mmCIF file of C-alpha atoms and ligand atoms in Angstrom:
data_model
loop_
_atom_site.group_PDB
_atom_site.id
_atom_site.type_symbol
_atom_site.label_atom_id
_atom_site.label_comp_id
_atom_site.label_asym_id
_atom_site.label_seq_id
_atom_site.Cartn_x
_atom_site.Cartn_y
_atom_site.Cartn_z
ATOM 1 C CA UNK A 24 0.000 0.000 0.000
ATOM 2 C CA UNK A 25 1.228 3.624 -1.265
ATOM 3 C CA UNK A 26 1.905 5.844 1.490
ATOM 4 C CA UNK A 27 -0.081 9.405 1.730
ATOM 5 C CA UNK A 28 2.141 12.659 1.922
ATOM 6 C CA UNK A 29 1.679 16.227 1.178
ATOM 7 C CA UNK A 30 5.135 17.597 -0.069
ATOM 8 C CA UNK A 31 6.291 20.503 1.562
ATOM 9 C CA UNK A 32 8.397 22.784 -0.824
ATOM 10 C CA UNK A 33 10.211 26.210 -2.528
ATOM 11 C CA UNK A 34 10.604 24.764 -5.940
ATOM 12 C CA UNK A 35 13.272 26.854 -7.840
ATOM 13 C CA UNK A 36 12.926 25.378 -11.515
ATOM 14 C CA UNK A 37 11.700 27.236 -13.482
ATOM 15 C CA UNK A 38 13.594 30.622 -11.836
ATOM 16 C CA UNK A 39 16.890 31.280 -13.334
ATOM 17 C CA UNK A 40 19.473 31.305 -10.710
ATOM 18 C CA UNK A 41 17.498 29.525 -7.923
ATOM 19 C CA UNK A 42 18.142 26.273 -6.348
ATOM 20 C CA UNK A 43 16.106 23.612 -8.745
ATOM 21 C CA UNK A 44 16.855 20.763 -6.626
ATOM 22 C CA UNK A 45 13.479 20.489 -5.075
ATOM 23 C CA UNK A 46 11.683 19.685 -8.674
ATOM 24 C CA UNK A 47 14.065 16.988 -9.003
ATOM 25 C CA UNK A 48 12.245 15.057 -5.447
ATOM 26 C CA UNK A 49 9.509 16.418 -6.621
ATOM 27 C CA UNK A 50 9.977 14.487 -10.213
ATOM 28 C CA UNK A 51 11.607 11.321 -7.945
ATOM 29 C CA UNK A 52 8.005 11.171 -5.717
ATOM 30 C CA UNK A 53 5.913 11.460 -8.826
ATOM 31 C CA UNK A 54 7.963 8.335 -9.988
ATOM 32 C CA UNK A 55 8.113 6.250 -7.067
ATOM 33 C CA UNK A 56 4.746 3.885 -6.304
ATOM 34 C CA UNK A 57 4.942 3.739 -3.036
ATOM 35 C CA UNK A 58 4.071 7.390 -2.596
ATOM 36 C CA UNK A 59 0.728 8.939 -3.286
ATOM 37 C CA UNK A 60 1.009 12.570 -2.898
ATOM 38 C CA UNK A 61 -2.094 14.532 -1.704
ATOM 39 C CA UNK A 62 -0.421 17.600 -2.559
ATOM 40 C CA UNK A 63 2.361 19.706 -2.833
ATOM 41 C CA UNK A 64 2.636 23.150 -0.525
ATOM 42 C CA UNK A 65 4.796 25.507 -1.220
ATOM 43 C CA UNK A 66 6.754 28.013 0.686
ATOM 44 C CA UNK A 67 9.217 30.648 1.052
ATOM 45 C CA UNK A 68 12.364 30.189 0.825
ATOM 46 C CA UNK A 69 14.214 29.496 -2.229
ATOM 47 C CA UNK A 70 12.257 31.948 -4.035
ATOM 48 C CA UNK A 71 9.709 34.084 -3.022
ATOM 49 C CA UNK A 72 6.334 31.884 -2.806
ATOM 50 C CA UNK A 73 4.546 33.660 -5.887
ATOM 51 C CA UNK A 74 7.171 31.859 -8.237
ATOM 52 C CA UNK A 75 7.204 28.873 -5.541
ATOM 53 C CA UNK A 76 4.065 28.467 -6.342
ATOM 54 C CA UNK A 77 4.181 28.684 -10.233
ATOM 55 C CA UNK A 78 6.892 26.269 -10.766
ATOM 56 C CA UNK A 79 5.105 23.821 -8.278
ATOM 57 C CA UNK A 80 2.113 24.056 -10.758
ATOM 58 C CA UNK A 81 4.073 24.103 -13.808
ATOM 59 C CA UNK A 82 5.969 20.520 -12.831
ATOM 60 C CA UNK A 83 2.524 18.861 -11.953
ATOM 61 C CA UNK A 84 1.345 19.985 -15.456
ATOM 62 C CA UNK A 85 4.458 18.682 -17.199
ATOM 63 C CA UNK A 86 3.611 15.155 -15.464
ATOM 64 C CA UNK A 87 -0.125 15.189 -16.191
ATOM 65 C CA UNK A 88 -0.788 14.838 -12.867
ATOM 66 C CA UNK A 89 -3.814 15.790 -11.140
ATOM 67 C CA UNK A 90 -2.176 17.084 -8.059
ATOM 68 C CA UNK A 91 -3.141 20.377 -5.701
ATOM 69 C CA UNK A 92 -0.732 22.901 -5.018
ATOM 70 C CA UNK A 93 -1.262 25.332 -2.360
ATOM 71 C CA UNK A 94 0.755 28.600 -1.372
ATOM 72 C CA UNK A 95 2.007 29.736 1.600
ATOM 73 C CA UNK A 96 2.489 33.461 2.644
ATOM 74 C CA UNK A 97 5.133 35.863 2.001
ATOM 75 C CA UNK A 98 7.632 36.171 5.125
ATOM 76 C CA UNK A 99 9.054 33.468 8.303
ATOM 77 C CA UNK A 100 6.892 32.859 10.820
ATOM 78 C CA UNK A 101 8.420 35.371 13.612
ATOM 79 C CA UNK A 102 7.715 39.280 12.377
ATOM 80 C CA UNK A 103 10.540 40.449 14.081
ATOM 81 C CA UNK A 104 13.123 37.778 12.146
ATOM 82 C CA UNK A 105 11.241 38.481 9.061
ATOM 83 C CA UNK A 106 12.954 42.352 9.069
ATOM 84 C CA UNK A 107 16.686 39.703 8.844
ATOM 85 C CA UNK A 108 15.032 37.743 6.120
ATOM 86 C CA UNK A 109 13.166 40.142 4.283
ATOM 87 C CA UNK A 110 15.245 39.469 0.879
ATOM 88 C CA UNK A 111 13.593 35.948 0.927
ATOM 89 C CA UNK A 112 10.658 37.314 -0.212
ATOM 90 C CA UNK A 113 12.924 39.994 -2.961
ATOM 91 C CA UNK A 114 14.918 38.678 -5.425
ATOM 92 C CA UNK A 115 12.739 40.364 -8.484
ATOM 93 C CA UNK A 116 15.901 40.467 -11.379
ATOM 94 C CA UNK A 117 16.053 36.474 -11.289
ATOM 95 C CA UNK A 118 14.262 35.469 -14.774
ATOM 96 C CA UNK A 119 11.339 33.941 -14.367
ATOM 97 C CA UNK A 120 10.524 30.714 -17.497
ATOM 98 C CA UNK A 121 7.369 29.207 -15.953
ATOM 99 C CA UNK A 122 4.182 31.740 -16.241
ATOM 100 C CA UNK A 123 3.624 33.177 -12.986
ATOM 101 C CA UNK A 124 0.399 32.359 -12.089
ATOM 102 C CA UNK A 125 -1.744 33.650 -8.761
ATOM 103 C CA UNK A 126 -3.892 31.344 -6.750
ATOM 104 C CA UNK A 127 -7.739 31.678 -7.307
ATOM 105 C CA UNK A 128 -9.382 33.780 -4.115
ATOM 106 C CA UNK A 129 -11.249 31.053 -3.179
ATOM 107 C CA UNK A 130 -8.234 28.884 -3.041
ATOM 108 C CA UNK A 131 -7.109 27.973 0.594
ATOM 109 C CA UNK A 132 -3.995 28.456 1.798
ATOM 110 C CA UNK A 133 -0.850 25.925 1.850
ATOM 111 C CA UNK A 134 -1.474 25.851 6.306
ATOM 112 C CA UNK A 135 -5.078 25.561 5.856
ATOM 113 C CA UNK A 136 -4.531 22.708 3.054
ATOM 114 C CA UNK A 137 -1.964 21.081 5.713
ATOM 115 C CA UNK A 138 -4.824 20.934 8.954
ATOM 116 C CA UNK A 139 -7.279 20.155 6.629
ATOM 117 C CA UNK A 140 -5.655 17.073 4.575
ATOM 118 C CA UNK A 141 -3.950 16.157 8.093
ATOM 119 C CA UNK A 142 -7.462 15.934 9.746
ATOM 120 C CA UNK A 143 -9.393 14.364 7.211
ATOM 121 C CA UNK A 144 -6.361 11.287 6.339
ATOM 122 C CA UNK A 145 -5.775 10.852 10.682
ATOM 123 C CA UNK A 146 -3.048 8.779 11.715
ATOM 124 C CA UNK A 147 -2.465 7.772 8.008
ATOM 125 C CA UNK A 148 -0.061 10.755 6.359
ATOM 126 C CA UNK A 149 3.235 11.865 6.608
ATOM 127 C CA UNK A 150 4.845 15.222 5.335
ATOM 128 C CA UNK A 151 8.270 15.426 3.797
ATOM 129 C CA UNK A 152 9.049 19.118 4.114
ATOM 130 C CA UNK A 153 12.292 20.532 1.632
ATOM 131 C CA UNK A 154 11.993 23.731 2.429
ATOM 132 C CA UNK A 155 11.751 26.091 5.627
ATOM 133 C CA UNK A 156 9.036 24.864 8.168
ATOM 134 C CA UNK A 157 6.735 27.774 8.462
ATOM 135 C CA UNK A 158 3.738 26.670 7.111
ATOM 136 C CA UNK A 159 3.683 23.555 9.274
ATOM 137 C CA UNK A 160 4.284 26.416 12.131
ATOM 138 C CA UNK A 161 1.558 28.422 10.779
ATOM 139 C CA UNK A 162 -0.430 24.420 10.460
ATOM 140 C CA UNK A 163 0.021 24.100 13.897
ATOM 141 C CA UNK A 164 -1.253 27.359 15.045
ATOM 142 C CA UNK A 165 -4.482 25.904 13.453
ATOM 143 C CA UNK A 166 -4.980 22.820 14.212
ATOM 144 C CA UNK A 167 -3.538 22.165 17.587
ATOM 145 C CA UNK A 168 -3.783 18.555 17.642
ATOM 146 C CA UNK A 169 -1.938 18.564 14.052
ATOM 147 C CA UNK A 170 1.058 16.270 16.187
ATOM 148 C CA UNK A 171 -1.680 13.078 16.696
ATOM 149 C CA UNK A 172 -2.718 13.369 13.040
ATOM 150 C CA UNK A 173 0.672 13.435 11.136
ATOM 151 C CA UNK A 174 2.404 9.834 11.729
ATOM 152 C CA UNK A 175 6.208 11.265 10.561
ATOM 153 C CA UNK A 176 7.777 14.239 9.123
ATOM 154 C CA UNK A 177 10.708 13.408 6.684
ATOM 155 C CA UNK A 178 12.741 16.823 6.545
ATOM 156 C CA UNK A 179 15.805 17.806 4.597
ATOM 157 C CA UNK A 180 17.067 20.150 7.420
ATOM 158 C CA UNK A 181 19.888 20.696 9.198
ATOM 159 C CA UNK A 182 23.366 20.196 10.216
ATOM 160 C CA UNK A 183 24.086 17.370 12.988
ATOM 161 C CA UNK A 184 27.767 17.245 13.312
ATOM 162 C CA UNK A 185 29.083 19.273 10.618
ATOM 163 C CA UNK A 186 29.352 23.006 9.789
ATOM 164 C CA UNK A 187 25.941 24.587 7.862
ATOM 165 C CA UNK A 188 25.870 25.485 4.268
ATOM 166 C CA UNK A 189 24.238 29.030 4.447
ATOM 167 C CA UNK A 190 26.481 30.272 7.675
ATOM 168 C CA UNK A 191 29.250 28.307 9.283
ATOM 169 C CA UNK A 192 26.094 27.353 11.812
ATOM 170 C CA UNK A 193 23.275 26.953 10.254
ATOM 171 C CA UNK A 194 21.879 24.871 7.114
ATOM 172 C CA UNK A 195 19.534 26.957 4.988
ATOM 173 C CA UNK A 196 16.344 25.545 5.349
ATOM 174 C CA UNK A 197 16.312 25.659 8.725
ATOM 175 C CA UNK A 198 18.438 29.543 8.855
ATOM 176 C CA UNK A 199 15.376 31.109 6.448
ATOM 177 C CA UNK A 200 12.943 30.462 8.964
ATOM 178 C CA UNK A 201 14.167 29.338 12.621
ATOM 179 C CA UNK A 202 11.350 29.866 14.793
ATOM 180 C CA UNK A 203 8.793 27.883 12.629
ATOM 181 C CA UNK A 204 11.555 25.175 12.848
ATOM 182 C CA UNK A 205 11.457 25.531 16.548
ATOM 183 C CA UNK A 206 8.017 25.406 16.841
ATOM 184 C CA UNK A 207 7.956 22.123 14.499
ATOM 185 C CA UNK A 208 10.427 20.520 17.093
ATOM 186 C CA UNK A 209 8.736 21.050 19.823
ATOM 187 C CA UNK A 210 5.344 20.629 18.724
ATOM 188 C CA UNK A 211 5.676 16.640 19.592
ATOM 189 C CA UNK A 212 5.501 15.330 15.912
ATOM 190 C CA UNK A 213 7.621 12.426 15.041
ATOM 191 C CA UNK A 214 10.206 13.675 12.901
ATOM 192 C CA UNK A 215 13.072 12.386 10.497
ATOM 193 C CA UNK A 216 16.335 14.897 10.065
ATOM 194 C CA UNK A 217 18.010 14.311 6.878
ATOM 195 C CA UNK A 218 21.021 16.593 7.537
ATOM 196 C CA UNK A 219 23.969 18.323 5.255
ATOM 197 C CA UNK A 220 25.987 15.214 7.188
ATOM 198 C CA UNK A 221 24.269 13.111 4.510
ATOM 199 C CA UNK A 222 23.153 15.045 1.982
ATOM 200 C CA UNK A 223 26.995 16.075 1.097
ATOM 201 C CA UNK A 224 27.396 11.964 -0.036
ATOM 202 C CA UNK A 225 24.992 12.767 -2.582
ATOM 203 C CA UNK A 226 25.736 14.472 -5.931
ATOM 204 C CA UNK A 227 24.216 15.001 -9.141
ATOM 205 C CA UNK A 228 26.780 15.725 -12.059
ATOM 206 C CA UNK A 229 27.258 18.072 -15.202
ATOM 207 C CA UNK A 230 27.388 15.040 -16.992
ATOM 208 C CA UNK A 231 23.919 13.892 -16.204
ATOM 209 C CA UNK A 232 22.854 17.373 -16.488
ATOM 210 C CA UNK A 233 24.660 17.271 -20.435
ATOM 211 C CA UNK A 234 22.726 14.332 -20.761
ATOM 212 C CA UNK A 235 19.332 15.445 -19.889
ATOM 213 C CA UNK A 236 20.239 18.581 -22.064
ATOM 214 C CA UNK A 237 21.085 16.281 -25.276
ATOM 215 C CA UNK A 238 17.577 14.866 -25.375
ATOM 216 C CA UNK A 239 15.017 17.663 -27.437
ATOM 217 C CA UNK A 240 11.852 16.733 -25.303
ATOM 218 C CA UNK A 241 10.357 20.580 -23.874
ATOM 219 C CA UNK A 242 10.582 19.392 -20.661
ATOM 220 C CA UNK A 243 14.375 18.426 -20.940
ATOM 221 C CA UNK A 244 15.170 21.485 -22.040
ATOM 222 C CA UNK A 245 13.505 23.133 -19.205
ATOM 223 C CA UNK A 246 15.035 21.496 -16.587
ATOM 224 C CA UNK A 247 18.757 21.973 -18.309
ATOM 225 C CA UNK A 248 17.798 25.588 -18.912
ATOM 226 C CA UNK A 249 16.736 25.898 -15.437
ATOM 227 C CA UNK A 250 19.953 24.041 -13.471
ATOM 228 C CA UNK A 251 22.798 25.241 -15.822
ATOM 229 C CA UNK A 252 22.738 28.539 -13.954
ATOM 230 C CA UNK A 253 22.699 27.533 -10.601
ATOM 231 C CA UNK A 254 25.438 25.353 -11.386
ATOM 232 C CA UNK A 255 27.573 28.087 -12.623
ATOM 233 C CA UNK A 256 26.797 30.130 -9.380
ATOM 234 C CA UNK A 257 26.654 27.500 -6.732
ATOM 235 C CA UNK A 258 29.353 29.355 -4.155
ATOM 236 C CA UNK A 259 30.504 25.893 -3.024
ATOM 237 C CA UNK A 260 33.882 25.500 -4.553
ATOM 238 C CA UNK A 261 34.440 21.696 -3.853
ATOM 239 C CA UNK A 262 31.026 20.842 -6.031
ATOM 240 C CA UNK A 263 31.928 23.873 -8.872
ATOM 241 C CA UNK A 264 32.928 21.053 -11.012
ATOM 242 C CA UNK A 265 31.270 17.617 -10.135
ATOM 243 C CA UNK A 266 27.904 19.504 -9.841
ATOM 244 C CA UNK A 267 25.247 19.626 -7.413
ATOM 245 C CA UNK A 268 24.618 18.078 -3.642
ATOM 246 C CA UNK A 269 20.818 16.200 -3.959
ATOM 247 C CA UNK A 270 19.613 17.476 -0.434
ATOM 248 C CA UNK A 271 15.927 17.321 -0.880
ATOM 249 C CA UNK A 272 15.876 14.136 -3.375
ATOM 250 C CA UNK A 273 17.628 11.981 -0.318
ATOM 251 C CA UNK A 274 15.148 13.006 1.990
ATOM 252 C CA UNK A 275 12.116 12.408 -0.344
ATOM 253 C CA UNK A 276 13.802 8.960 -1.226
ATOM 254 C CA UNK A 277 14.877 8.003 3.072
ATOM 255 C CA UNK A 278 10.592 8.841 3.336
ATOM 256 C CA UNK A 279 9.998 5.637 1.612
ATOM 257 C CA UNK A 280 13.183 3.831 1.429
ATOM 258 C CA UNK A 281 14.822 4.411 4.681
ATOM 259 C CA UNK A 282 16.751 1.373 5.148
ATOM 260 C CA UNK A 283 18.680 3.171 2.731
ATOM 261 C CA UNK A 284 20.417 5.294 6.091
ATOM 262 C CA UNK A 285 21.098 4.498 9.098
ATOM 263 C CA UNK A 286 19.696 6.704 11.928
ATOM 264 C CA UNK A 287 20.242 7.447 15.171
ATOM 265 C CA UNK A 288 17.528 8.982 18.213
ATOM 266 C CA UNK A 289 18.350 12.546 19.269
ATOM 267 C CA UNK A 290 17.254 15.404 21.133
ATOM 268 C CA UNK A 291 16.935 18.177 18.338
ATOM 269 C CA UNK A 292 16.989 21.887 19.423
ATOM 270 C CA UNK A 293 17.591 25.135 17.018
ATOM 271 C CA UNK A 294 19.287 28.269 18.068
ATOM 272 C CA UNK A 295 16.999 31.330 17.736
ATOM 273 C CA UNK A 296 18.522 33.870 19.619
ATOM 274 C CA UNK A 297 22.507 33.883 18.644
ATOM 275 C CA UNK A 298 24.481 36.288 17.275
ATOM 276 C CA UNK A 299 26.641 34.650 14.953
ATOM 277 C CA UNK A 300 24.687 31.042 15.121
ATOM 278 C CA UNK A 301 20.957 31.579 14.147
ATOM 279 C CA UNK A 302 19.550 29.138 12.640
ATOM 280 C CA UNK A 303 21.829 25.963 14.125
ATOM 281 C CA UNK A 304 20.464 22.485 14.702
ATOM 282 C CA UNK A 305 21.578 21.396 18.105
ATOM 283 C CA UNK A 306 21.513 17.623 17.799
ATOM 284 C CA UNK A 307 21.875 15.834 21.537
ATOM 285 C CA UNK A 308 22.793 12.358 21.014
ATOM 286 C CA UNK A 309 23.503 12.154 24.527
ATOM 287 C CA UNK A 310 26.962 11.918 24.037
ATOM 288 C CA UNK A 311 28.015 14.789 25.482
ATOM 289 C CA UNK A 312 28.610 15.498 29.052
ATOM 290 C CA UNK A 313 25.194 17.355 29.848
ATOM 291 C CA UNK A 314 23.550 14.707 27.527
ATOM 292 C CA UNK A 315 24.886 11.461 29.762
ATOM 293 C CA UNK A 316 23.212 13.491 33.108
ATOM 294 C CA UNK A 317 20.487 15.074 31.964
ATOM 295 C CA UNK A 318 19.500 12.645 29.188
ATOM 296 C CA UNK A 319 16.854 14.362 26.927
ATOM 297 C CA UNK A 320 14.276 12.317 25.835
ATOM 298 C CA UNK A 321 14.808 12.203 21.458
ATOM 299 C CA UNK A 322 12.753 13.915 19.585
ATOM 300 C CA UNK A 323 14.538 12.625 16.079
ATOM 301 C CA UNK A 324 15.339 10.463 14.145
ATOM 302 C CA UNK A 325 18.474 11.588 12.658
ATOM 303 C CA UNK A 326 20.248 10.180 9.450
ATOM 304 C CA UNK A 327 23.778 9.862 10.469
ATOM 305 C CA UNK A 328 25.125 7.652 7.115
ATOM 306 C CA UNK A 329 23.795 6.380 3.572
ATOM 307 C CA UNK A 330 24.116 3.722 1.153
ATOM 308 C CA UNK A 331 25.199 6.382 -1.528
ATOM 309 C CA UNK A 332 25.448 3.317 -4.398
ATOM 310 C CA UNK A 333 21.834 2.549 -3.220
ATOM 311 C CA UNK A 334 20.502 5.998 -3.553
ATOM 312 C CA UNK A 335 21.941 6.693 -7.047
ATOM 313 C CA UNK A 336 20.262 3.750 -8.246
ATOM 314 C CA UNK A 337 16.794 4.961 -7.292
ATOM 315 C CA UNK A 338 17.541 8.368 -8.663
ATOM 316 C CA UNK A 339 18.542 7.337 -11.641
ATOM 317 C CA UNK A 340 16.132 4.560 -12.336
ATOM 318 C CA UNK A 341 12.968 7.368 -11.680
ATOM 319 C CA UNK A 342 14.447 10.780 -12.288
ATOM 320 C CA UNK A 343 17.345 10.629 -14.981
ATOM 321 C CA UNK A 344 16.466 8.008 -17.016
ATOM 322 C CA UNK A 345 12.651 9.112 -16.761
ATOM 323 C CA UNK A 346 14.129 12.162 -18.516
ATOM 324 C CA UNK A 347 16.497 10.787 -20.930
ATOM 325 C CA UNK A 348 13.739 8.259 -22.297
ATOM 326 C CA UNK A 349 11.072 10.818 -22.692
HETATM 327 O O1 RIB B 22 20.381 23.418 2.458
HETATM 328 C C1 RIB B 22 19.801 22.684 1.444
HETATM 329 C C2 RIB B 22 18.361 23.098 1.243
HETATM 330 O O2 RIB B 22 18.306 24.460 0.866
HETATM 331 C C3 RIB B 22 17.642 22.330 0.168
HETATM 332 O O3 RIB B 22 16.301 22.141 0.541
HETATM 333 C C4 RIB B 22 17.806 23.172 -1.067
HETATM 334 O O4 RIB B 22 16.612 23.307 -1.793
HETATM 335 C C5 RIB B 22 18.353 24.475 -0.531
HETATM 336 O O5 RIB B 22 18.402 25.606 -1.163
HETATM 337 CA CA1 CA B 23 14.462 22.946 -0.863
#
């Protein structure tokens, strides 16, 4: 039996210059059986949620799939951290390729569409978030009992015991909006961390990007129009040249597959009020000193190592050669 999820995104295909790796989970849960998606939210983070939003919808189209997609709102969670992040929701001179297009006024929002699918499918859905967490924050604030609904959230987030990606703290999704993440974590929902720890083991090459490029299908040459830039301005040195780290793809695949990591139970915390460290997963495997007294009871699953051969099979199998074959 296919297991119900709602994707939780910022889809940047489609918006020259943004981070397209979402689409490509997106593409891999479209693919995989043992998924059936009840729809896809999108949020800030990315890109600003109006173009969010229009890629989501573009990509469903593109599969002929009959899939909703819901928006979230401009800005984090917090007001006050909004005024740090406020470029989030900026960023007007990237080029836009899919049409933008604006939800109808009767459509409800991606929070709303989170309570509501949560409610109605009780105790038999999961999320798998790839973006920042503020519209399950902004779920929670409406449905209060959201935490006995959802069985598991699968999120790419985090850093557990290496340096972040977007500061030498913090990992991005979790930086763009930390008090929605803290709120998550606390909020007593089972969760899966799929941290930069594993995500770094996974990559995703020029060559296969050549090779999705060589094939003339319209939707081939969308997504190499849409991740040749970001591979040109991807700041990360080390993967300049071998291409691009599959963050949100290895947590989409560990949602369904997850004997393809091992894990390990932890106490998961995020820093909201540092100067220099905003943003930074605290992951208490009760290792440390404080952990071995005080022992905090987990609150995670974190993935701690993958079977990289494992994972490139699956990607390739649903997402590359999908494309190359089209
Ligand atoms: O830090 C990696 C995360 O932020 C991923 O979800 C990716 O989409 C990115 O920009
Ligand atoms: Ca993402």
């Amino acid at each position: 039996m296919s297991k119900k999820i709602i994707i939780d995104t910022d889809p940047a295909m489609g918006t020259k210059g943004g981070d397209p790796e979402d689409c490509f989970a997106i593409m891999l849960a479209m693919n995989s059986p043992e998924l059936e998606i009840l729809g896809i939210t999108t949020v800030q983070g990315n890109v600003p949620v109006e173009r969010g939003y229009s890629n989501a919808k573009y990509l469903v189209k593109e599969f002929n799939k009959d899939i909703p997609v819901h928006t979230g709102s401009p800005g984090t969670y917090d007001a006050e951290r909004n005024k740090k992040r406020s470029w989030l929701a900026e960023r007007e001179g990237m080029e836009q390729i899919t049409p933008i297009l604006k939800p109808s006024p009767e459509e409800i929002s991606a929070p709303s569409f989170i309570a509501k699918t949560c409610r109605e499918n009780s105790q038999d859905i999961e999320i798998v978030t790839i973006g920042p967490l503020t519209n399950i924050a902004h779920a929670l604030d409406e449905e209060p009992e959201l935490a006995k609904h959802i069985k598991k959230i699968t999120m790419m987030a985090g850093a557990a015991k290496i340096p972040g990606n977007v500061t030498p703290a913090a990992e991005f999704n979790i930086w763009a909006d930390p008090e929605s993440a803290e709120k998550v974590f606390r909020s007593g929902i089972d969760f899966t961390l799929v941290p930069l720890d594993v995500c770094h083991q996974t990559k995703f090459s020029r060559d296969q990007l050549n090779t999705i490029g060589d094939n003339s299908h319209p939707l081939c040459k969308f997504v190499y129009e849409s991740v040749k830039p970001w591979i040109q301005i991807n700041p990360n040195q080390n993967i300049i040249d071998q291409g691009l780290h599959l963050y949100d793809s290895l947590a989409m695949a560990l949602s369904f597959k997850p004997d393809l990591a091992e894990f390990k139970d932890a106490f998961v915390t995020v820093e909201t009020k540092g100067e220099y460290t905003d943003g930074e997963t605290v992951c208490e495997f009760n290792e440390s000193i404080m952990g071995q007294v005080f022992k905090p009871e987990p609150n995670a699953k974190v993935a701690l190592d993958i079977d990289v051969e494992g994972f490139n099979r699956l990607f390739e199998e649903r997402v590359l050669n999908y494309l190359i074959n089209l």
